[in-house]
mmCIF file of C-alpha atoms in Angstrom:
data_model
loop_
_atom_site.group_PDB
_atom_site.id
_atom_site.type_symbol
_atom_site.label_atom_id
_atom_site.label_comp_id
_atom_site.label_asym_id
_atom_site.label_seq_id
_atom_site.Cartn_x
_atom_site.Cartn_y
_atom_site.Cartn_z
ATOM 1 C CA MET A 114 -8.865 -25.175 17.510
ATOM 2 C CA THR A 115 -5.601 -27.105 17.643
ATOM 3 C CA GLN A 116 -3.770 -27.701 14.388
ATOM 4 C CA HIS A 117 -2.075 -31.049 13.814
ATOM 5 C CA TYR A 118 0.965 -31.334 11.576
ATOM 6 C CA TYR A 119 1.899 -34.416 9.592
ATOM 7 C CA LYS A 120 4.533 -35.464 7.120
ATOM 8 C CA THR A 121 4.973 -38.621 5.119
ATOM 9 C CA SER A 122 7.130 -40.060 2.379
ATOM 10 C CA ALA A 123 4.767 -42.976 1.709
ATOM 11 C CA PRO A 124 4.843 -43.728 -2.046
ATOM 12 C CA GLU A 125 1.038 -43.903 -2.349
ATOM 13 C CA VAL A 126 0.665 -40.450 -0.756
ATOM 14 C CA ILE A 127 3.384 -38.961 -2.975
ATOM 15 C CA ALA A 128 1.731 -40.499 -6.065
ATOM 16 C CA ALA A 129 -1.747 -39.263 -5.066
ATOM 17 C CA ASN A 130 -0.440 -35.741 -4.450
ATOM 18 C CA GLN A 131 1.482 -35.676 -7.740
ATOM 19 C CA SER A 132 -1.587 -36.934 -9.603
ATOM 20 C CA TYR A 133 -3.745 -34.208 -8.039
ATOM 21 C CA GLU A 134 -1.181 -31.494 -8.847
ATOM 22 C CA THR A 135 -0.858 -32.706 -12.458
ATOM 23 C CA GLU A 136 -4.636 -32.740 -12.953
ATOM 24 C CA LYS A 137 -4.946 -29.325 -11.281
ATOM 25 C CA GLN A 138 -2.284 -27.831 -13.559
ATOM 26 C CA ALA A 139 -3.949 -29.309 -16.660
ATOM 27 C CA LEU A 140 -7.345 -27.902 -15.634
ATOM 28 C CA SER A 141 -5.831 -24.496 -14.886
ATOM 29 C CA GLN A 142 -4.172 -24.356 -18.314
ATOM 30 C CA ALA A 143 -7.363 -25.505 -20.047
ATOM 31 C CA GLY A 144 -9.346 -22.814 -18.225
ATOM 32 C CA GLU A 145 -6.824 -20.178 -19.278
ATOM 33 C CA LYS A 146 -7.069 -21.340 -22.916
ATOM 34 C CA LEU A 147 -10.875 -21.268 -22.812
ATOM 35 C CA ALA A 148 -10.916 -17.781 -21.313
ATOM 36 C CA SER A 149 -8.310 -16.509 -23.761
ATOM 37 C CA HIS A 150 -10.282 -17.908 -26.705
ATOM 38 C CA PHE A 151 -13.226 -15.693 -25.732
ATOM 39 C CA GLY A 152 -11.080 -12.677 -24.802
ATOM 40 C CA GLY A 153 -11.496 -12.997 -21.049
ATOM 41 C CA HIS A 154 -9.660 -14.135 -17.959
ATOM 42 C CA ALA A 155 -10.067 -17.478 -16.209
ATOM 43 C CA TYR A 156 -11.580 -17.330 -12.747
ATOM 44 C CA GLN A 157 -10.458 -20.363 -10.767
ATOM 45 C CA GLY A 158 -10.661 -21.336 -7.139
ATOM 46 C CA LYS A 159 -9.756 -23.954 -4.607
ATOM 47 C CA ASN A 160 -11.161 -25.253 -1.380
ATOM 48 C CA GLN A 161 -10.676 -28.225 0.916
ATOM 49 C CA ASP A 162 -12.283 -30.453 -1.693
ATOM 50 C CA GLY A 163 -10.065 -29.529 -4.611
ATOM 51 C CA PHE A 164 -9.660 -27.094 -7.488
ATOM 52 C CA ILE A 165 -12.303 -25.669 -9.805
ATOM 53 C CA PHE A 166 -12.433 -23.669 -13.010
ATOM 54 C CA VAL A 167 -15.329 -21.351 -12.174
ATOM 55 C CA GLY A 168 -15.695 -19.543 -15.472
ATOM 56 C CA VAL A 169 -14.645 -16.632 -17.643
ATOM 57 C CA ARG A 170 -14.502 -13.053 -16.431
ATOM 58 C CA PHE A 171 -14.388 -10.088 -18.807
ATOM 59 C CA THR A 172 -13.058 -6.580 -18.232
ATOM 60 C CA PRO A 173 -15.129 -4.675 -19.144
ATOM 61 C CA PRO A 174 -18.105 -7.046 -19.005
ATOM 62 C CA LYS A 175 -19.437 -8.373 -22.311
ATOM 63 C CA SER A 176 -22.640 -7.004 -23.837
ATOM 64 C CA SER A 177 -25.815 -8.345 -22.275
ATOM 65 C CA ASP A 178 -27.244 -8.958 -25.741
ATOM 66 C CA LEU A 179 -25.271 -12.207 -26.130
ATOM 67 C CA TRP A 180 -23.825 -12.784 -22.648
ATOM 68 C CA THR A 181 -25.353 -13.133 -19.199
ATOM 69 C CA ALA A 182 -24.774 -10.353 -16.692
ATOM 70 C CA PRO A 183 -21.667 -10.860 -14.520
ATOM 71 C CA ASN A 184 -22.564 -13.367 -11.805
ATOM 72 C CA ASP A 185 -21.341 -12.024 -8.464
ATOM 73 C CA ASP A 186 -21.832 -15.443 -6.846
ATOM 74 C CA ARG A 187 -19.335 -16.881 -9.337
ATOM 75 C CA GLY A 188 -16.675 -14.177 -9.240
ATOM 76 C CA GLY A 189 -18.224 -11.975 -11.915
ATOM 77 C CA THR A 190 -18.080 -14.662 -14.601
ATOM 78 C CA GLN A 191 -20.278 -14.565 -17.684
ATOM 79 C CA THR A 192 -21.580 -17.219 -20.063
ATOM 80 C CA PRO A 193 -23.386 -17.001 -23.393
ATOM 81 C CA ARG A 194 -27.112 -16.476 -22.923
ATOM 82 C CA ALA A 195 -29.234 -19.615 -23.199
ATOM 83 C CA LYS A 196 -31.826 -17.581 -25.134
ATOM 84 C CA LEU A 197 -31.792 -14.088 -26.560
ATOM 85 C CA LYS A 198 -33.625 -11.377 -24.649
ATOM 86 C CA SER A 199 -37.094 -10.370 -25.818
ATOM 87 C CA PRO A 200 -37.785 -8.696 -28.089
ATOM 88 C CA ILE A 201 -35.368 -10.759 -30.155
ATOM 89 C CA LYS A 202 -33.249 -8.747 -32.551
ATOM 90 C CA PRO A 203 -33.034 -10.697 -35.843
ATOM 91 C CA GLU A 204 -29.440 -9.578 -36.433
ATOM 92 C CA LEU A 205 -28.358 -11.350 -33.210
ATOM 93 C CA LYS A 206 -29.807 -14.784 -34.029
ATOM 94 C CA GLU A 207 -26.842 -16.074 -36.043
ATOM 95 C CA PRO A 208 -24.086 -14.552 -33.851
ATOM 96 C CA HIS A 209 -25.831 -15.995 -30.782
ATOM 97 C CA LYS A 210 -26.135 -19.437 -32.341
ATOM 98 C CA ALA A 211 -22.452 -19.346 -33.384
ATOM 99 C CA LEU A 212 -21.333 -18.158 -29.926
ATOM 100 C CA LYS A 213 -23.246 -20.931 -28.147
ATOM 101 C CA ALA A 214 -21.877 -23.566 -30.541
ATOM 102 C CA ASP A 215 -18.315 -22.287 -30.084
ATOM 103 C CA TRP A 216 -18.740 -22.189 -26.280
ATOM 104 C CA GLU A 217 -19.972 -25.780 -26.225
ATOM 105 C CA LEU A 218 -17.201 -26.928 -28.582
ATOM 106 C CA GLN A 219 -14.484 -25.235 -26.528
ATOM 107 C CA HIS A 220 -15.866 -26.722 -23.298
ATOM 108 C CA ALA A 221 -16.028 -30.206 -24.820
ATOM 109 C CA THR A 222 -12.523 -29.877 -26.272
ATOM 110 C CA LEU A 223 -10.692 -28.159 -23.420
ATOM 111 C CA LEU A 224 -12.633 -29.483 -20.420
ATOM 112 C CA PRO A 225 -13.567 -33.063 -21.385
ATOM 113 C CA ASN A 226 -13.387 -34.205 -17.741
ATOM 114 C CA GLY A 227 -15.372 -31.289 -16.355
ATOM 115 C CA SER A 228 -14.344 -28.168 -14.484
ATOM 116 C CA ARG A 229 -13.295 -29.707 -11.161
ATOM 117 C CA VAL A 230 -10.375 -31.730 -9.816
ATOM 118 C CA ASP A 231 -11.060 -33.209 -6.405
ATOM 119 C CA LYS A 232 -8.672 -34.262 -3.660
ATOM 120 C CA HIS A 233 -10.574 -37.385 -2.619
ATOM 121 C CA SER A 234 -7.814 -39.791 -3.718
ATOM 122 C CA LEU A 235 -5.202 -37.677 -1.937
ATOM 123 C CA HIS A 236 -7.320 -37.516 1.205
ATOM 124 C CA ALA A 237 -7.814 -41.287 1.133
ATOM 125 C CA ALA A 238 -4.057 -41.860 0.728
ATOM 126 C CA ILE A 239 -3.345 -39.598 3.716
ATOM 127 C CA GLY A 240 -6.047 -41.303 5.760
ATOM 128 C CA LEU A 241 -8.373 -38.319 5.906
ATOM 129 C CA ASN A 242 -12.086 -38.692 5.404
ATOM 130 C CA THR A 243 -13.108 -35.733 3.234
ATOM 131 C CA THR A 244 -16.320 -35.285 5.216
ATOM 132 C CA GLU A 245 -14.289 -34.758 8.397
ATOM 133 C CA LEU A 246 -12.893 -31.538 6.954
ATOM 134 C CA TYR A 247 -16.326 -29.950 7.178
ATOM 135 C CA PHE A 248 -16.646 -30.857 10.840
ATOM 136 C CA CYS A 249 -13.056 -29.936 11.739
ATOM 137 C CA SER A 250 -13.269 -26.237 11.007
ATOM 138 C CA GLY A 251 -9.979 -24.449 10.641
ATOM 139 C CA SER A 252 -7.146 -24.175 8.189
ATOM 140 C CA TYR A 253 -6.101 -27.109 6.039
ATOM 141 C CA LEU A 254 -3.046 -27.385 3.829
ATOM 142 C CA VAL A 255 -1.272 -30.177 1.953
ATOM 143 C CA PHE A 256 1.902 -29.711 -0.065
ATOM 144 C CA GLU A 257 4.942 -31.655 -1.232
ATOM 145 C CA HIS A 258 8.562 -30.648 -0.781
ATOM 146 C CA ASP A 259 11.635 -32.745 -1.596
ATOM 147 C CA GLY A 260 9.726 -36.025 -1.812
ATOM 148 C CA THR A 261 7.775 -35.524 1.408
ATOM 149 C CA VAL A 262 4.109 -34.570 1.716
ATOM 150 C CA TYR A 263 3.269 -32.222 4.573
ATOM 151 C CA ALA A 264 -0.237 -31.657 5.904
ATOM 152 C CA THR A 265 -1.759 -29.441 8.535
ATOM 153 C CA THR A 266 -5.344 -29.838 9.652
ATOM 154 C CA PRO A 267 -7.445 -29.642 12.813
ATOM 155 C CA CYS A 268 -8.473 -33.260 12.100
ATOM 156 C CA LYS A 269 -6.510 -36.098 13.644
ATOM 157 C CA LEU A 270 -4.980 -38.398 11.063
ATOM 158 C CA PRO A 271 -3.777 -41.960 11.484
ATOM 159 C CA SER A 272 -0.009 -42.352 11.742
ATOM 160 C CA THR A 273 1.591 -42.287 8.295
#
């Protein structure tokens, strides 16, 4: 498929890109803090839609008494168990309760706006309908350099 290349210095595009990058950086740092608090590593990803903090990965994996098994669909991340495994060991009740409370507190404190930053405002500023990206298969990239935003996509964009 043919790639189209665009560049623009339009103030609204620059502002939308800078806003996205600022939010992405803040989410990345918050994810790193959350992971570090629990002794793990942040697993983060990006796609055409934006940036996401997926979860916390541990090496070696945490004990399955208090934590879920590593989730291969989510990059091997683990979360505190919703409920203890049966038969319930009495000595794990309080540590489990404390872990869940700490997990929820850290999420609420560090990720008050959720675990995703989307590019919808940036796409709108460029003139790209986000849904089009799914129908225009191929590589997609947007970046800023020296006050100009560059984009490459198989989708045709309006002149900017």
